[in-house]
Amino acid sequence: MQNVYHTRNSQPSQNLSRKELIKWVNETLNIEIKQLEALGSGAEYCQLFNQLRPGIINLKKVKYGSRLQSDYQSNLILLQHALQKVGVEKDIQIGRMSVGGRRENLDFAQWFKKLYDRNIQLQDAVFENVSEPSKKSSSSTIVPSPIHNQRWALSSSIRSQSSVVPSTIHNRKSMFLLPRNHQRSFVCVCGFDN
């Protein structure tokens, strides 16, 4: 995810007004907020971020419709952790935003709108380059990997109750495919202790 750098006085012509930001949030999320300070709950930002990177924020943990400042703060903390996971360093003024600070909410909303626009454009560009499933070429074939063949050979040797173990597979997952009476010797051969 690409970060955007925004200061209050940098390129003021590109900054949106409160009404424009409210209109954007209402149209994007199909909700009806009246004031920009309502975004201080953090729930709307979590939903918008989920549109950019689905699954980074567990939306079941987001507290919607609450009037408690502690719930607002936990929503904003979820958002801050999600931003850090994708490599975006942004100091969210959680205390001021959760109590409805006008300047902080405006600054963060303007920054988030720019972040959203930049990354949604990148996401759209990626999706345009991916061909549709119906347009796949008929010449593409799936070739099993050598590891798949080795695991298949291992499992077939186990089914026949043979004690032959291929020496090329050295992971613990393969050990658990062996019958219990062969696991200990397999561990010793491969160098695993315990």
PDB file of C-alpha atoms in Angstrom:
ATOM      1  CA  MET A   1       0.000   0.000   0.000  1.00  0.00           C
ATOM      2  CA  GLN A   2       1.355   3.400  -0.891  1.00  0.00           C
ATOM      3  CA  ASN A   3       1.352   6.086   1.763  1.00  0.00           C
ATOM      4  CA  VAL A   4       0.523   9.704   1.081  1.00  0.00           C
ATOM      5  CA  TYR A   5       2.167  12.586   2.827  1.00  0.00           C
ATOM      6  CA  HIS A   6      -0.137  15.376   3.784  1.00  0.00           C
ATOM      7  CA  THR A   7       0.333  18.457   5.854  1.00  0.00           C
ATOM      8  CA  ARG A   8      -2.313  21.001   6.631  1.00  0.00           C
ATOM      9  CA  ASN A   9      -0.719  23.713   4.489  1.00  0.00           C
ATOM     10  CA  SER A  10       0.596  21.607   1.605  1.00  0.00           C
ATOM     11  CA  GLN A  11      -1.355  22.227  -1.570  1.00  0.00           C
ATOM     12  CA  PRO A  12      -4.517  23.604   0.036  1.00  0.00           C
ATOM     13  CA  SER A  13      -6.303  23.556  -3.322  1.00  0.00           C
ATOM     14  CA  GLN A  14      -6.272  19.735  -3.217  1.00  0.00           C
ATOM     15  CA  ASN A  15      -7.830  19.551   0.244  1.00  0.00           C
ATOM     16  CA  LEU A  16     -11.533  18.788   0.354  1.00  0.00           C
ATOM     17  CA  SER A  17     -13.974  20.718   2.491  1.00  0.00           C
ATOM     18  CA  ARG A  18     -15.944  19.165   5.323  1.00  0.00           C
ATOM     19  CA  LYS A  19     -19.067  18.922   3.158  1.00  0.00           C
ATOM     20  CA  GLU A  20     -17.176  17.226   0.332  1.00  0.00           C
ATOM     21  CA  LEU A  21     -15.651  14.697   2.730  1.00  0.00           C
ATOM     22  CA  ILE A  22     -19.036  13.932   4.312  1.00  0.00           C
ATOM     23  CA  LYS A  23     -20.578  13.494   0.874  1.00  0.00           C
ATOM     24  CA  TRP A  24     -17.738  11.125  -0.166  1.00  0.00           C
ATOM     25  CA  VAL A  25     -18.103   8.960   2.962  1.00  0.00           C
ATOM     26  CA  ASN A  26     -21.895   8.838   2.631  1.00  0.00           C
ATOM     27  CA  GLU A  27     -21.731   7.828  -1.030  1.00  0.00           C
ATOM     28  CA  THR A  28     -18.910   5.324  -0.582  1.00  0.00           C
ATOM     29  CA  LEU A  29     -20.396   3.520   2.419  1.00  0.00           C
ATOM     30  CA  ASN A  30     -24.050   4.211   1.628  1.00  0.00           C
ATOM     31  CA  ILE A  31     -24.656   5.744   5.049  1.00  0.00           C
ATOM     32  CA  GLU A  32     -25.923   9.099   6.291  1.00  0.00           C
ATOM     33  CA  ILE A  33     -23.609  11.046   8.584  1.00  0.00           C
ATOM     34  CA  LYS A  34     -24.255  14.702   9.266  1.00  0.00           C
ATOM     35  CA  GLN A  35     -20.981  15.896  10.786  1.00  0.00           C
ATOM     36  CA  LEU A  36     -17.366  15.074  10.052  1.00  0.00           C
ATOM     37  CA  GLU A  37     -16.719  14.556  13.758  1.00  0.00           C
ATOM     38  CA  ALA A  38     -18.925  11.433  13.580  1.00  0.00           C
ATOM     39  CA  LEU A  39     -15.989   9.789  11.800  1.00  0.00           C
ATOM     40  CA  GLY A  40     -14.114  10.023  15.097  1.00  0.00           C
ATOM     41  CA  SER A  41     -15.796   6.749  16.070  1.00  0.00           C
ATOM     42  CA  GLY A  42     -13.352   5.013  13.714  1.00  0.00           C
ATOM     43  CA  ALA A  43     -15.948   2.508  12.462  1.00  0.00           C
ATOM     44  CA  GLU A  44     -16.333   4.227   9.097  1.00  0.00           C
ATOM     45  CA  TYR A  45     -12.572   4.381   8.579  1.00  0.00           C
ATOM     46  CA  CYS A  46     -12.348   0.655   9.312  1.00  0.00           C
ATOM     47  CA  GLN A  47     -15.008  -0.026   6.665  1.00  0.00           C
ATOM     48  CA  LEU A  48     -13.250   2.179   4.119  1.00  0.00           C
ATOM     49  CA  PHE A  49      -9.908   0.525   4.857  1.00  0.00           C
ATOM     50  CA  ASN A  50     -11.532  -2.868   4.431  1.00  0.00           C
ATOM     51  CA  GLN A  51     -12.470  -1.839   0.884  1.00  0.00           C
ATOM     52  CA  LEU A  52      -8.795  -1.206   0.166  1.00  0.00           C
ATOM     53  CA  ARG A  53      -7.392  -4.279   1.925  1.00  0.00           C
ATOM     54  CA  PRO A  54     -10.105  -6.807   2.728  1.00  0.00           C
ATOM     55  CA  GLY A  55      -9.407  -8.990   5.718  1.00  0.00           C
ATOM     56  CA  ILE A  56      -6.701  -6.888   7.363  1.00  0.00           C
ATOM     57  CA  ILE A  57      -9.225  -5.536   9.873  1.00  0.00           C
ATOM     58  CA  ASN A  58     -11.543  -8.063  11.465  1.00  0.00           C
ATOM     59  CA  LEU A  59     -14.813  -6.161  11.074  1.00  0.00           C
ATOM     60  CA  LYS A  60     -16.387  -8.290  13.796  1.00  0.00           C
ATOM     61  CA  LYS A  61     -14.175  -6.459  16.288  1.00  0.00           C
ATOM     62  CA  VAL A  62     -15.321  -3.012  15.128  1.00  0.00           C
ATOM     63  CA  LYS A  63     -17.871  -1.458  17.473  1.00  0.00           C
ATOM     64  CA  TYR A  64     -20.640   0.163  15.427  1.00  0.00           C
ATOM     65  CA  GLY A  65     -23.221   2.591  16.767  1.00  0.00           C
ATOM     66  CA  SER A  66     -21.608   2.967  20.168  1.00  0.00           C
ATOM     67  CA  ARG A  67     -21.477   6.261  22.038  1.00  0.00           C
ATOM     68  CA  LEU A  68     -18.615   5.286  24.342  1.00  0.00           C
ATOM     69  CA  GLN A  69     -15.264   6.987  23.913  1.00  0.00           C
ATOM     70  CA  SER A  70     -13.480   3.731  24.797  1.00  0.00           C
ATOM     71  CA  ASP A  71     -15.190   2.013  21.838  1.00  0.00           C
ATOM     72  CA  TYR A  72     -14.135   4.860  19.543  1.00  0.00           C
ATOM     73  CA  GLN A  73     -10.561   4.479  20.752  1.00  0.00           C
ATOM     74  CA  SER A  74     -10.532   0.714  20.215  1.00  0.00           C
ATOM     75  CA  ASN A  75     -11.821   1.217  16.648  1.00  0.00           C
ATOM     76  CA  LEU A  76      -9.094   3.752  15.925  1.00  0.00           C
ATOM     77  CA  ILE A  77      -6.477   1.435  17.431  1.00  0.00           C
ATOM     78  CA  LEU A  78      -7.694  -1.346  15.107  1.00  0.00           C
ATOM     79  CA  LEU A  79      -7.268   1.066  12.204  1.00  0.00           C
ATOM     80  CA  GLN A  80      -3.792   2.112  13.327  1.00  0.00           C
ATOM     81  CA  HIS A  81      -2.657  -1.518  13.633  1.00  0.00           C
ATOM     82  CA  ALA A  82      -4.047  -2.269  10.165  1.00  0.00           C
ATOM     83  CA  LEU A  83      -2.170   0.683   8.679  1.00  0.00           C
ATOM     84  CA  GLN A  84       1.034  -0.549  10.311  1.00  0.00           C
ATOM     85  CA  LYS A  85       0.482  -4.060   8.923  1.00  0.00           C
ATOM     86  CA  VAL A  86       0.472  -2.726   5.382  1.00  0.00           C
ATOM     87  CA  GLY A  87       3.473  -0.472   5.972  1.00  0.00           C
ATOM     88  CA  VAL A  88       1.756   2.897   6.334  1.00  0.00           C
ATOM     89  CA  GLU A  89       3.156   4.929   9.196  1.00  0.00           C
ATOM     90  CA  LYS A  90       0.593   7.453  10.360  1.00  0.00           C
ATOM     91  CA  ASP A  91       0.257   8.826  13.849  1.00  0.00           C
ATOM     92  CA  ILE A  92      -3.470   8.883  14.560  1.00  0.00           C
ATOM     93  CA  GLN A  93      -4.362  11.328  17.300  1.00  0.00           C
ATOM     94  CA  ILE A  94      -6.708   8.841  18.890  1.00  0.00           C
ATOM     95  CA  GLY A  95      -7.491  10.852  22.018  1.00  0.00           C
ATOM     96  CA  ARG A  96      -8.407  14.045  20.178  1.00  0.00           C
ATOM     97  CA  MET A  97     -10.306  12.310  17.380  1.00  0.00           C
ATOM     98  CA  SER A  98     -12.378  10.160  19.730  1.00  0.00           C
ATOM     99  CA  VAL A  99     -13.614  13.211  21.675  1.00  0.00           C
ATOM    100  CA  GLY A 100     -14.616  14.984  18.456  1.00  0.00           C
ATOM    101  CA  GLY A 101     -11.695  17.355  17.864  1.00  0.00           C
ATOM    102  CA  ARG A 102     -12.639  19.346  14.768  1.00  0.00           C
ATOM    103  CA  ARG A 103      -9.154  20.062  13.423  1.00  0.00           C
ATOM    104  CA  GLU A 104      -7.834  16.523  14.003  1.00  0.00           C
ATOM    105  CA  ASN A 105     -10.860  14.899  12.397  1.00  0.00           C
ATOM    106  CA  LEU A 106     -10.622  17.179   9.366  1.00  0.00           C
ATOM    107  CA  ASP A 107      -6.879  16.589   8.936  1.00  0.00           C
ATOM    108  CA  PHE A 108      -7.214  12.827   9.263  1.00  0.00           C
ATOM    109  CA  ALA A 109     -10.226  12.686   6.932  1.00  0.00           C
ATOM    110  CA  GLN A 110      -8.342  14.650   4.261  1.00  0.00           C
ATOM    111  CA  TRP A 111      -5.294  12.406   4.637  1.00  0.00           C
ATOM    112  CA  PHE A 112      -7.396   9.237   4.558  1.00  0.00           C
ATOM    113  CA  LYS A 113      -9.271  10.407   1.444  1.00  0.00           C
ATOM    114  CA  LYS A 114      -5.958  10.911  -0.345  1.00  0.00           C
ATOM    115  CA  LEU A 115      -4.695   7.500   0.836  1.00  0.00           C
ATOM    116  CA  TYR A 116      -7.941   5.881  -0.307  1.00  0.00           C
ATOM    117  CA  ASP A 117      -7.876   7.551  -3.732  1.00  0.00           C
ATOM    118  CA  ARG A 118      -4.258   6.665  -4.419  1.00  0.00           C
ATOM    119  CA  ASN A 119      -4.602   3.020  -3.416  1.00  0.00           C
ATOM    120  CA  ILE A 120      -7.996   2.414  -4.981  1.00  0.00           C
ATOM    121  CA  GLN A 121      -6.522   3.672  -8.279  1.00  0.00           C
ATOM    122  CA  LEU A 122      -3.629   1.229  -7.909  1.00  0.00           C
ATOM    123  CA  GLN A 123      -6.062  -1.558  -7.087  1.00  0.00           C
ATOM    124  CA  ASP A 124      -8.157  -0.741 -10.173  1.00  0.00           C
ATOM    125  CA  ALA A 125      -5.036  -0.738 -12.353  1.00  0.00           C
ATOM    126  CA  VAL A 126      -4.085  -4.194 -11.083  1.00  0.00           C
ATOM    127  CA  PHE A 127      -7.561  -5.559 -11.781  1.00  0.00           C
ATOM    128  CA  GLU A 128      -7.522  -4.143 -15.309  1.00  0.00           C
ATOM    129  CA  ASN A 129      -4.322  -6.074 -16.069  1.00  0.00           C
ATOM    130  CA  VAL A 130      -5.748  -9.391 -14.888  1.00  0.00           C
ATOM    131  CA  SER A 131      -7.557 -11.273 -17.623  1.00  0.00           C
ATOM    132  CA  GLU A 132     -11.054 -12.607 -17.087  1.00  0.00           C
ATOM    133  CA  PRO A 133     -11.392 -16.334 -16.288  1.00  0.00           C
ATOM    134  CA  SER A 134     -13.326 -16.943 -19.506  1.00  0.00           C
ATOM    135  CA  LYS A 135     -10.374 -15.670 -21.543  1.00  0.00           C
ATOM    136  CA  LYS A 136      -7.848 -18.214 -20.257  1.00  0.00           C
ATOM    137  CA  SER A 137      -5.914 -19.942 -22.946  1.00  0.00           C
ATOM    138  CA  SER A 138      -6.657 -23.599 -23.551  1.00  0.00           C
ATOM    139  CA  SER A 139      -2.956 -24.413 -23.743  1.00  0.00           C
ATOM    140  CA  SER A 140      -2.366 -23.910 -20.025  1.00  0.00           C
ATOM    141  CA  THR A 141      -1.784 -27.123 -18.146  1.00  0.00           C
ATOM    142  CA  ILE A 142      -1.218 -27.920 -14.511  1.00  0.00           C
ATOM    143  CA  VAL A 143       1.981 -29.818 -13.825  1.00  0.00           C
ATOM    144  CA  PRO A 144       2.388 -31.399 -10.382  1.00  0.00           C
ATOM    145  CA  SER A 145       5.490 -30.359  -8.525  1.00  0.00           C
ATOM    146  CA  PRO A 146       8.252 -32.843  -7.597  1.00  0.00           C
ATOM    147  CA  ILE A 147       7.421 -32.408  -3.908  1.00  0.00           C
ATOM    148  CA  HIS A 148       3.817 -33.392  -4.619  1.00  0.00           C
ATOM    149  CA  ASN A 149       5.076 -36.532  -6.365  1.00  0.00           C
ATOM    150  CA  GLN A 150       7.371 -37.354  -3.424  1.00  0.00           C
ATOM    151  CA  ARG A 151       4.545 -36.951  -0.904  1.00  0.00           C
ATOM    152  CA  TRP A 152       2.298 -39.118  -3.044  1.00  0.00           C
ATOM    153  CA  ALA A 153       5.011 -41.767  -3.206  1.00  0.00           C
ATOM    154  CA  LEU A 154       5.454 -41.553   0.559  1.00  0.00           C
ATOM    155  CA  SER A 155       1.756 -41.935   1.257  1.00  0.00           C
ATOM    156  CA  SER A 156       1.451 -44.860  -1.162  1.00  0.00           C
ATOM    157  CA  SER A 157       4.391 -46.597   0.516  1.00  0.00           C
ATOM    158  CA  ILE A 158       2.676 -46.126   3.873  1.00  0.00           C
ATOM    159  CA  ARG A 159      -0.535 -47.612   2.533  1.00  0.00           C
ATOM    160  CA  SER A 160       1.319 -50.714   1.450  1.00  0.00           C
ATOM    161  CA  GLN A 161       2.861 -50.885   4.977  1.00  0.00           C
ATOM    162  CA  SER A 162       6.348 -50.716   3.513  1.00  0.00           C
ATOM    163  CA  SER A 163       9.076 -49.408   5.763  1.00  0.00           C
ATOM    164  CA  VAL A 164      10.856 -47.589   2.914  1.00  0.00           C
ATOM    165  CA  VAL A 165      11.024 -43.850   3.539  1.00  0.00           C
ATOM    166  CA  PRO A 166      12.311 -41.495   0.828  1.00  0.00           C
ATOM    167  CA  SER A 167      15.398 -39.694   2.033  1.00  0.00           C
ATOM    168  CA  THR A 168      14.582 -36.449   0.166  1.00  0.00           C
ATOM    169  CA  ILE A 169      11.713 -35.368   2.452  1.00  0.00           C
ATOM    170  CA  HIS A 170      12.965 -33.847   5.679  1.00  0.00           C
ATOM    171  CA  ASN A 171      10.102 -31.941   7.244  1.00  0.00           C
ATOM    172  CA  ARG A 172       8.047 -32.689  10.333  1.00  0.00           C
ATOM    173  CA  LYS A 173       4.793 -32.706   8.374  1.00  0.00           C
ATOM    174  CA  SER A 174       5.961 -35.733   6.407  1.00  0.00           C
ATOM    175  CA  MET A 175       6.893 -37.512   9.615  1.00  0.00           C
ATOM    176  CA  PHE A 176       3.275 -37.508  10.769  1.00  0.00           C
ATOM    177  CA  LEU A 177       2.243 -39.338   7.606  1.00  0.00           C
ATOM    178  CA  LEU A 178       4.205 -42.387   8.777  1.00  0.00           C
ATOM    179  CA  PRO A 179       2.699 -45.108  10.915  1.00  0.00           C
ATOM    180  CA  ARG A 180       3.438 -44.565  14.600  1.00  0.00           C
ATOM    181  CA  ASN A 181       5.938 -47.440  14.808  1.00  0.00           C
ATOM    182  CA  HIS A 182       8.114 -45.815  12.092  1.00  0.00           C
ATOM    183  CA  GLN A 183       7.989 -42.219  13.345  1.00  0.00           C
ATOM    184  CA  ARG A 184      10.782 -42.525  15.877  1.00  0.00           C
ATOM    185  CA  SER A 185      13.247 -44.062  13.445  1.00  0.00           C
ATOM    186  CA  PHE A 186      12.330 -41.474  10.831  1.00  0.00           C
ATOM    187  CA  VAL A 187      13.065 -38.690  13.304  1.00  0.00           C
ATOM    188  CA  CYS A 188      16.455 -40.148  14.144  1.00  0.00           C
ATOM    189  CA  VAL A 189      17.394 -40.577  10.482  1.00  0.00           C
ATOM    190  CA  CYS A 190      16.498 -36.982   9.630  1.00  0.00           C
ATOM    191  CA  GLY A 191      18.246 -35.469  12.577  1.00  0.00           C
ATOM    192  CA  PHE A 192      15.226 -34.175  14.464  1.00  0.00           C
ATOM    193  CA  ASP A 193      15.550 -34.539  18.166  1.00  0.00           C
ATOM    194  CA  ASN A 194      12.439 -35.498  20.159  1.00  0.00           C
TER     195      ASN A 194
END
